[in-house]
XYZ file of N, CA and C in Angstrom:
639
model
N -19.412 -51.803 -90.941
C -20.153 -51.306 -92.082
C -19.319 -51.457 -93.366
N -18.037 -51.035 -93.294
C -17.184 -51.112 -94.471
C -17.008 -52.552 -94.939
N -16.825 -53.477 -94.000
C -16.663 -54.885 -94.359
C -17.926 -55.435 -95.013
N -19.077 -55.022 -94.517
C -20.340 -55.470 -95.086
C -20.516 -54.950 -96.508
N -20.173 -53.666 -96.714
C -20.295 -53.074 -98.045
C -19.376 -53.787 -99.034
N -18.130 -54.084 -98.609
C -17.189 -54.790 -99.479
C -17.741 -56.166 -99.844
N -18.287 -56.878 -98.854
C -18.837 -58.213 -99.101
C -20.002 -58.154 -100.084
N -20.882 -57.169 -99.919
C -22.025 -57.035 -100.824
C -21.585 -56.641 -102.224
N -20.562 -55.758 -102.310
C -20.038 -55.367 -103.627
C -19.500 -56.580 -104.379
N -18.835 -57.499 -103.659
C -18.286 -58.698 -104.293
C -19.390 -59.617 -104.809
N -20.574 -59.455 -104.235
C -21.728 -60.239 -104.696
C -22.534 -59.494 -105.762
N -22.028 -58.344 -106.171
C -22.726 -57.562 -107.195
C -23.844 -56.708 -106.651
N -23.866 -56.487 -105.342
C -24.917 -55.684 -104.720
C -24.285 -54.386 -104.193
N -24.643 -53.268 -104.790
C -24.078 -51.979 -104.381
C -25.158 -51.163 -103.673
N -25.031 -51.080 -102.369
C -26.021 -50.359 -101.572
C -25.474 -49.074 -100.960
N -24.223 -48.738 -101.240
C -23.594 -47.598 -100.570
C -24.361 -46.304 -100.789
N -24.766 -46.050 -102.044
C -25.429 -44.783 -102.353
C -26.796 -44.710 -101.676
N -27.601 -45.742 -101.841
C -28.949 -45.714 -101.261
C -28.898 -45.691 -99.743
N -27.960 -46.433 -99.152
C -27.822 -46.428 -97.700
C -27.375 -45.058 -97.189
N -26.481 -44.406 -97.915
C -25.998 -43.104 -97.460
C -27.122 -42.078 -97.446
N -27.970 -42.101 -98.460
C -29.118 -41.180 -98.495
C -30.080 -41.489 -97.362
N -30.330 -42.767 -97.156
C -31.290 -43.168 -96.121
C -30.800 -42.800 -94.719
N -29.522 -43.025 -94.459
C -29.012 -42.780 -93.112
C -28.956 -41.285 -92.818
N -28.711 -40.455 -93.844
C -28.772 -39.002 -93.632
C -30.202 -38.553 -93.376
N -31.146 -39.196 -94.035
C -32.557 -38.893 -93.779
C -32.921 -39.231 -92.332
N -32.456 -40.376 -91.849
C -32.695 -40.738 -90.448
C -32.097 -39.698 -89.500
N -30.867 -39.279 -89.804
C -30.205 -38.290 -88.939
C -30.975 -36.986 -88.916
N -31.500 -36.585 -90.073
C -32.222 -35.314 -90.160
C -33.566 -35.375 -89.437
N -34.199 -36.535 -89.458
C -35.533 -36.670 -88.877
C -35.517 -37.096 -87.412
N -34.404 -37.596 -86.926
C -34.358 -38.171 -85.584
C -34.513 -37.098 -84.502
N -35.273 -37.439 -83.479
C -35.398 -36.556 -82.331
C -34.365 -36.846 -81.255
N -33.527 -37.844 -81.497
C -32.499 -38.239 -80.535
C -31.129 -37.778 -81.035
N -30.438 -37.008 -80.205
C -29.100 -36.556 -80.582
C -28.145 -37.744 -80.736
N -28.268 -38.727 -79.853
C -27.408 -39.913 -79.928
C -27.652 -40.658 -81.236
N -28.907 -40.825 -81.605
C -29.245 -41.539 -82.842
C -28.729 -40.779 -84.058
N -28.887 -39.458 -84.055
C -28.399 -38.639 -85.170
C -26.884 -38.768 -85.312
N -26.178 -38.747 -84.171
C -24.717 -38.860 -84.202
C -24.285 -40.213 -84.750
N -24.959 -41.280 -84.349
C -24.600 -42.612 -84.848
C -24.889 -42.730 -86.349
N -25.959 -42.114 -86.806
C -26.265 -42.126 -88.240
C -25.157 -41.452 -89.044
N -24.640 -40.350 -88.515
C -23.560 -39.647 -89.203
C -22.281 -40.486 -89.219
N -22.035 -41.244 -88.156
C -20.884 -42.146 -88.136
C -21.024 -43.216 -89.223
N -22.230 -43.753 -89.384
C -22.468 -44.761 -90.419
C -22.266 -44.145 -91.801
N -22.766 -42.918 -91.981
C -22.593 -42.248 -93.277
C -21.111 -42.114 -93.627
N -20.295 -41.727 -92.652
C -18.862 -41.587 -92.925
C -18.238 -42.918 -93.334
N -18.701 -43.994 -92.739
C -18.164 -45.318 -93.075
C -18.496 -45.710 -94.512
N -19.557 -45.149 -95.072
C -19.957 -45.480 -96.440
C -19.108 -44.755 -97.489
N -18.362 -43.710 -97.071
C -17.378 -43.019 -97.929
C -17.965 -42.568 -99.262
N -19.059 -41.835 -99.190
C -19.692 -41.334 -100.403
C -19.245 -39.908 -100.728
N -19.149 -39.545 -102.015
C -18.750 -38.184 -102.385
C -19.813 -37.172 -101.985
N -19.346 -35.962 -101.748
C -20.239 -34.883 -101.345
C -21.076 -34.422 -102.533
N -22.388 -34.327 -102.329
C -23.310 -33.850 -103.362
C -24.149 -32.711 -102.795
N -24.898 -32.070 -103.672
C -25.775 -30.997 -103.213
C -26.809 -31.526 -102.222
N -27.339 -32.718 -102.485
C -28.319 -33.311 -101.575
C -27.699 -33.587 -100.211
N -26.476 -34.144 -100.224
C -25.774 -34.410 -98.970
C -25.561 -33.130 -98.189
N -25.100 -32.093 -98.870
C -24.829 -30.820 -98.208
C -26.101 -30.239 -97.607
N -27.209 -30.354 -98.325
C -28.489 -29.850 -97.823
C -28.898 -30.584 -96.550
N -28.744 -31.905 -96.548
C -29.058 -32.687 -95.352
C -28.197 -32.250 -94.170
N -26.885 -32.120 -94.393
C -25.969 -31.810 -93.297
C -26.192 -30.410 -92.737
N -26.452 -29.451 -93.611
C -26.762 -28.093 -93.131
C -28.053 -28.115 -92.311
N -29.042 -28.872 -92.776
C -30.301 -28.974 -92.037
C -30.125 -29.615 -90.671
N -29.295 -30.648 -90.603
C -29.025 -31.308 -89.319
C -28.349 -30.336 -88.363
N -27.380 -29.578 -88.859
C -26.673 -28.613 -88.017
C -27.609 -27.523 -87.537
N -28.456 -27.014 -88.419
C -29.394 -25.949 -88.058
C -30.344 -26.423 -86.963
N -30.879 -27.621 -87.142
C -31.805 -28.149 -86.139
C -31.095 -28.386 -84.809
N -29.872 -28.883 -84.880
C -29.104 -29.138 -83.664
C -28.862 -27.847 -82.883
N -28.476 -26.794 -83.574
C -28.209 -25.517 -82.909
C -29.485 -24.961 -82.302
N -30.605 -25.101 -83.010
C -31.871 -24.545 -82.532
C -32.399 -25.262 -81.292
N -32.086 -26.559 -81.160
C -32.710 -27.362 -80.107
C -31.766 -27.801 -79.003
N -30.462 -27.575 -79.146
C -29.524 -28.165 -78.204
C -29.523 -27.462 -76.862
N -29.062 -28.206 -75.872
C -28.869 -27.656 -74.533
C -27.497 -26.979 -74.459
N -27.292 -26.107 -73.462
C -25.978 -25.477 -73.316
C -24.863 -26.518 -73.207
N -23.768 -26.262 -73.865
C -22.572 -27.117 -73.861
C -22.766 -28.442 -74.600
N -23.878 -28.607 -75.313
C -24.122 -29.841 -76.057
C -23.725 -29.622 -77.511
N -22.536 -30.069 -77.876
C -22.067 -29.857 -79.247
C -21.758 -31.166 -79.961
N -22.275 -32.282 -79.423
C -21.955 -33.592 -79.987
C -22.366 -33.739 -81.443
N -23.603 -33.376 -81.775
C -24.079 -33.517 -83.152
C -23.342 -32.542 -84.063
N -23.090 -31.324 -83.585
C -22.349 -30.359 -84.381
C -20.974 -30.872 -84.752
N -20.299 -31.495 -83.807
C -18.972 -32.074 -84.077
C -19.087 -33.202 -85.098
N -20.120 -34.038 -84.978
C -20.300 -35.141 -85.935
C -20.537 -34.608 -87.350
N -21.295 -33.518 -87.480
C -21.516 -32.915 -88.801
C -20.196 -32.425 -89.382
N -19.401 -31.736 -88.563
C -18.120 -31.209 -89.039
C -17.137 -32.333 -89.365
N -17.144 -33.393 -88.563
C -16.305 -34.558 -88.872
C -16.727 -35.204 -90.188
N -18.029 -35.240 -90.432
C -18.545 -35.819 -91.673
C -18.078 -35.006 -92.875
N -18.099 -33.684 -92.750
C -17.631 -32.839 -93.842
C -16.119 -32.959 -94.027
N -15.386 -33.087 -92.931
C -13.944 -33.324 -93.050
C -13.677 -34.619 -93.809
N -14.429 -35.648 -93.488
C -14.281 -36.932 -94.162
C -14.600 -36.811 -95.651
N -15.613 -36.009 -95.980
C -15.973 -35.796 -97.381
C -14.853 -35.096 -98.135
N -14.194 -34.139 -97.490
C -13.070 -33.449 -98.121
C -11.912 -34.417 -98.342
N -11.687 -35.312 -97.401
C -10.578 -36.265 -97.505
C -10.695 -37.161 -98.739
N -11.924 -37.478 -99.163
C -12.086 -38.399 -100.285
C -12.300 -37.673 -101.612
N -12.292 -36.334 -101.601
C -12.419 -35.590 -102.848
C -11.185 -35.805 -103.712
N -11.370 -35.800 -105.024
C -10.258 -35.953 -105.960
C -10.053 -34.680 -106.756
N -8.921 -34.632 -107.471
C -8.608 -33.454 -108.285
C -9.726 -33.132 -109.264
N -10.374 -34.159 -109.770
C -11.346 -33.953 -110.847
C -12.653 -33.355 -110.369
N -12.980 -33.494 -109.073
C -14.305 -33.029 -108.657
C -14.277 -31.970 -107.564
N -13.098 -31.497 -107.174
C -13.073 -30.562 -106.057
C -13.490 -29.154 -106.453
N -12.897 -28.626 -107.504
C -13.150 -27.221 -107.847
C -13.898 -27.056 -109.164
N -14.635 -28.081 -109.569
C -15.464 -27.920 -110.754
C -16.582 -26.936 -110.441
N -17.175 -26.294 -111.476
C -18.283 -25.374 -111.217
C -19.425 -26.094 -110.515
N -19.687 -25.752 -109.319
C -20.712 -26.421 -108.518
C -21.013 -25.566 -107.306
N -22.284 -25.494 -106.895
C -22.604 -24.727 -105.690
C -22.195 -25.437 -104.401
N -21.809 -26.718 -104.496
C -21.527 -27.480 -103.281
C -20.307 -26.941 -102.552
N -19.229 -26.685 -103.262
C -17.975 -26.357 -102.602
C -17.932 -24.936 -102.031
N -18.448 -23.917 -102.750
C -18.596 -22.618 -102.079
C -19.485 -22.710 -100.843
N -20.553 -23.496 -100.937
C -21.436 -23.677 -99.788
C -20.700 -24.343 -98.628
N -19.849 -25.312 -98.951
C -19.065 -25.994 -97.922
C -18.116 -25.021 -97.227
N -17.450 -24.184 -98.000
C -16.519 -23.216 -97.416
C -17.256 -22.236 -96.512
N -18.360 -21.677 -97.005
C -19.085 -20.696 -96.200
C -19.735 -21.335 -94.979
N -20.133 -22.606 -95.099
C -20.668 -23.307 -93.930
C -19.594 -23.407 -92.847
N -18.378 -23.787 -93.246
C -17.278 -23.893 -92.282
C -16.996 -22.537 -91.638
N -17.003 -21.480 -92.444
C -16.766 -20.136 -91.901
C -17.860 -19.756 -90.912
N -19.109 -20.082 -91.241
C -20.208 -19.733 -90.336
C -20.070 -20.423 -88.984
N -19.474 -21.628 -88.984
C -19.303 -22.362 -87.727
C -18.242 -21.728 -86.828
N -17.429 -20.819 -87.388
C -16.467 -20.096 -86.555
C -17.165 -19.115 -85.617
N -18.443 -18.870 -85.853
C -19.230 -18.029 -84.935
C -19.634 -18.786 -83.674
N -19.414 -20.095 -83.648
C -19.822 -20.901 -82.497
C -19.106 -20.445 -81.235
N -19.854 -20.427 -80.150
C -19.272 -20.099 -78.858
C -18.656 -21.303 -78.168
N -18.722 -22.467 -78.805
C -18.166 -23.687 -78.224
C -16.817 -23.987 -78.864
N -15.797 -24.102 -78.042
C -14.440 -24.266 -78.556
C -14.288 -25.510 -79.419
N -14.966 -26.589 -79.055
C -14.827 -27.836 -79.828
C -15.359 -27.654 -81.242
N -16.539 -27.060 -81.383
C -17.092 -26.812 -82.712
C -16.194 -25.864 -83.506
N -15.731 -24.815 -82.847
C -14.842 -23.860 -83.504
C -13.588 -24.570 -84.024
N -13.031 -25.433 -83.208
C -11.803 -26.123 -83.588
C -12.020 -27.026 -84.797
N -13.115 -27.779 -84.809
C -13.388 -28.667 -85.932
C -13.691 -27.872 -87.206
N -14.323 -26.697 -87.058
C -14.575 -25.843 -88.217
C -13.266 -25.323 -88.794
N -12.328 -24.943 -87.916
C -11.023 -24.476 -88.375
C -10.261 -25.603 -89.067
N -10.351 -26.808 -88.522
C -9.704 -27.965 -89.155
C -10.296 -28.227 -90.537
N -11.622 -28.068 -90.663
C -12.275 -28.263 -91.955
C -11.758 -27.236 -92.973
N -11.649 -25.983 -92.571
C -11.126 -24.954 -93.468
C -9.672 -25.244 -93.858
N -8.882 -25.709 -92.903
C -7.497 -26.063 -93.220
C -7.435 -27.178 -94.258
N -8.292 -28.185 -94.108
C -8.334 -29.275 -95.083
C -8.731 -28.763 -96.464
N -9.719 -27.874 -96.498
C -10.170 -27.329 -97.777
C -9.058 -26.549 -98.465
N -8.317 -25.756 -97.684
C -7.248 -24.976 -98.286
C -6.058 -25.845 -98.670
N -5.819 -26.912 -97.937
C -4.773 -27.852 -98.351
C -5.103 -28.438 -99.725
N -6.374 -28.814 -99.922
C -6.811 -29.320 -101.219
C -6.724 -28.234 -102.279
N -7.109 -27.039 -101.902
C -7.104 -25.915 -102.830
C -5.700 -25.645 -103.354
N -4.720 -25.648 -102.458
C -3.340 -25.379 -102.869
C -2.809 -26.448 -103.814
N -3.264 -27.682 -103.649
C -2.777 -28.790 -104.474
C -3.454 -28.801 -105.845
N -4.773 -28.565 -105.864
C -5.561 -28.846 -107.057
C -5.919 -27.638 -107.915
N -5.996 -26.451 -107.314
C -6.580 -25.314 -108.024
C -5.526 -24.417 -108.667
N -5.972 -23.652 -109.644
C -5.117 -22.653 -110.268
C -4.862 -21.503 -109.293
N -3.696 -20.817 -109.409
C -3.390 -19.709 -108.507
C -4.478 -18.636 -108.469
N -5.099 -18.364 -109.619
C -6.144 -17.341 -109.650
C -7.346 -17.736 -108.794
N -7.651 -19.037 -108.772
C -8.765 -19.520 -107.940
C -8.415 -19.394 -106.465
N -7.186 -19.732 -106.106
C -6.741 -19.629 -104.715
C -6.848 -18.188 -104.227
N -6.359 -17.249 -105.030
C -6.413 -15.836 -104.654
C -7.847 -15.348 -104.550
N -8.688 -15.763 -105.483
C -10.087 -15.344 -105.489
C -10.823 -15.827 -104.244
N -10.634 -17.100 -103.896
C -11.285 -17.652 -102.705
C -10.793 -16.947 -101.445
N -9.483 -16.716 -101.354
C -8.911 -16.064 -100.183
C -9.439 -14.643 -100.024
N -9.468 -13.897 -101.114
C -9.972 -12.524 -101.055
C -11.441 -12.470 -100.649
N -12.216 -13.445 -101.124
C -13.636 -13.489 -100.774
C -13.830 -13.681 -99.276
N -12.995 -14.526 -98.660
C -13.121 -14.793 -97.232
C -12.606 -13.634 -96.380
N -11.687 -12.850 -96.935
C -11.112 -11.754 -96.166
C -11.926 -10.472 -96.253
N -12.937 -10.444 -97.107
C -13.781 -9.259 -97.220
C -15.237 -9.669 -97.044
N -16.111 -8.684 -97.011
C -17.536 -9.010 -96.883
C -18.285 -8.768 -98.186
N -17.559 -8.583 -99.286
C -18.202 -8.224 -100.544
C -18.918 -9.400 -101.201
N -18.432 -10.628 -100.942
C -19.006 -11.798 -101.601
C -19.645 -12.770 -100.615
N -19.836 -12.341 -99.388
C -20.403 -13.243 -98.381
C -21.890 -13.450 -98.619
N -22.441 -14.575 -98.147
C -23.884 -14.812 -98.291
C -24.697 -13.697 -97.647
N -25.824 -13.394 -98.253
C -26.674 -12.309 -97.759
C -27.364 -12.695 -96.455
N -27.727 -11.690 -95.696
C -28.556 -11.840 -94.485
C -27.886 -12.646 -93.383
N -26.559 -12.597 -93.300
C -25.877 -13.243 -92.178
C -26.118 -12.442 -90.916
N -26.272 -13.145 -89.822
C -26.450 -12.489 -88.528
C -25.576 -13.174 -87.498
N -24.567 -12.483 -86.925
C -24.199 -11.096 -87.198
C -23.595 -10.935 -88.589
N -23.595 -9.705 -89.135
C -23.059 -9.485 -90.485
C -21.609 -9.945 -90.579
N -21.269 -10.504 -91.737
C -19.912 -10.995 -91.965
C -18.976 -9.828 -92.239
N -17.893 -9.731 -91.476
C -16.921 -8.640 -91.610
C -15.561 -9.132 -92.105
N -15.502 -10.352 -92.565
C -14.224 -10.941 -92.949
C -13.808 -11.990 -91.937
N -12.978 -12.923 -92.384
C -12.609 -14.044 -91.527
C -11.644 -13.640 -90.417
N -11.042 -12.433 -90.542
C -10.026 -12.029 -89.569
C -10.567 -12.011 -88.144
N -11.712 -11.345 -87.938
C -12.236 -11.231 -86.578
C -12.636 -12.585 -86.013
N -13.135 -13.482 -86.876
C -13.491 -14.826 -86.423
C -12.246 -15.622 -86.067
N -11.187 -15.428 -86.844
C -9.942 -16.142 -86.563
C -9.293 -15.654 -85.279
N -9.452 -14.360 -84.972
C -8.851 -13.832 -83.753
C -9.388 -14.543 -82.512
N -10.644 -14.992 -82.578
C -11.209 -15.754 -81.459
C -10.386 -16.991 -81.173
N -9.907 -17.625 -82.246
C -9.166 -18.861 -82.083
C -7.808 -18.684 -81.447
N -7.298 -17.458 -81.445
C -6.002 -17.198 -80.832
C -6.109 -16.965 -79.328
N -7.333 -16.957 -78.829
C -7.546 -16.651 -77.414
C -7.629 -17.891 -76.539
N -7.537 -19.075 -77.143
C -7.603 -20.312 -76.355
C -6.530 -21.277 -76.858
N -5.862 -21.935 -75.959
C -4.783 -22.842 -76.342
C -5.301 -23.996 -77.205
N -6.532 -24.439 -76.944
C -7.055 -25.597 -77.676
C -7.350 -25.280 -79.138
N -7.542 -24.016 -79.468
C -7.866 -23.636 -80.851
C -6.739 -22.867 -81.542
N -5.701 -22.542 -80.795
C -4.650 -21.667 -81.306
C -3.897 -22.279 -82.494
N -3.490 -23.535 -82.397
C -2.646 -24.150 -83.418
C -3.321 -24.178 -84.778
N -4.567 -24.664 -84.827
C -5.271 -24.750 -86.109
C -5.583 -23.364 -86.660
N -5.840 -22.400 -85.780
C -6.115 -21.037 -86.231
C -4.882 -20.417 -86.869
N -3.737 -20.569 -86.231
C -2.490 -20.039 -86.796
C -2.199 -20.686 -88.144
N -2.420 -21.988 -88.246
C -2.210 -22.691 -89.513
C -3.078 -22.099 -90.617
N -4.332 -21.784 -90.289
C -5.242 -21.205 -91.278
C -4.783 -19.808 -91.696
N -4.408 -18.979 -90.737
C -3.955 -17.624 -91.049
C -2.681 -17.649 -91.890
N -1.796 -18.585 -91.616
C -0.567 -18.697 -92.403
C -0.856 -19.065 -93.857
N -1.916 -19.840 -94.081
C -2.287 -20.180 -95.455
C -2.706 -18.920 -96.214
N -3.502 -18.072 -95.562
C -3.878 -16.813 -96.200
C -2.647 -15.941 -96.435
N -1.802 -15.849 -95.429
C -0.632 -14.974 -95.502
C 0.379 -15.433 -96.555
N 0.313 -16.693 -96.958
C 1.259 -17.187 -97.956
C 0.932 -16.702 -99.362
N -0.290 -16.203 -99.570
C -0.688 -15.772 -100.917
C -1.188 -14.338 -100.975
N -1.406 -13.713 -99.814
C -1.906 -12.342 -99.783
C -1.026 -11.494 -98.879
N -1.037 -10.170 -99.069
C -0.246 -9.300 -98.182
C -0.640 -9.482 -96.724
N 0.353 -9.454 -95.834
C 0.095 -9.654 -94.415
C -0.953 -8.681 -93.887
N -0.872 -7.426 -94.337
C -1.783 -6.422 -93.785
C -3.235 -6.726 -94.123
N -3.486 -7.338 -95.278
C -4.867 -7.672 -95.635
C -5.377 -8.856 -94.831
N -4.462 -9.695 -94.370
C -4.857 -10.844 -93.547
C -5.125 -10.416 -92.106
N -4.251 -9.573 -91.560
C -4.392 -9.164 -90.164
C -5.492 -8.144 -89.977
N -5.514 -7.120 -90.852
C -6.529 -6.082 -90.733
C -6.643 -5.362 -92.064
N -7.813 -5.421 -92.732
C -7.955 -4.816 -94.053
C -8.103 -3.303 -94.028
N -8.236 -2.702 -92.852
C -8.415 -1.257 -92.745
C -7.092 -0.551 -93.010
N -6.975 0.247 -94.081
C -5.704 0.909 -94.391
C -5.295 1.940 -93.352
N -6.225 2.337 -92.492
C -5.893 3.345 -91.466
C -5.243 2.711 -90.228
N -5.303 1.386 -90.166
C -4.728 0.696 -89.015
C -3.211 0.684 -89.119
N -2.541 0.992 -88.039
C -1.078 0.963 -88.013
C -0.619 -0.381 -87.474
N 0.151 -1.102 -88.264
C 0.649 -2.412 -87.853
C 2.102 -2.285 -87.438
N 2.428 -2.837 -86.290
C 3.802 -2.819 -85.790
C 4.351 -4.222 -85.710
N 5.556 -4.443 -86.195
C 6.183 -5.780 -86.101
C 6.561 -6.064 -84.657
């Protein structure tokens, strides 16, 4: 796909944008999990920046996949998370933290995927959050980093009508410490929070809790 796009670009034909929209539409409308997954692979090869339309398509694909999938079937969910990871990889300083609903939506989408009962989906969601925070530390002002971290550690700014209700990222992260396959990425994420906020607020925000070293 990439070689074809390069060849067409050299001929003055730029189809990357239109193809990316079309292939996401196919993925969203397809009744075949295999077909949807292949469409997402093609989209990643087109290396297009994340937009509100793209985010809407990907959230819709994930929602439909969760509603219709069989037990232990997380293939499409993983492809969606890989696609978002790829989108984060190509973000630049100029467009990552500009005022836009896309990036808060991306962060909260990744957090919501930590509710998954499937270790593979959970792991890819944690990797996505790690990538986002790596970008955040490089590109954003300290006040933005602290604000985003505090929002994730409390339930005051979480999206409305979450089920189960959002109680902070701590309890979701604790799940990741219970399996060897998810432990490393979970610890990496918690360390990012702990590098900018008091340890007690990262581990447990309840002031009545006694923490022992």
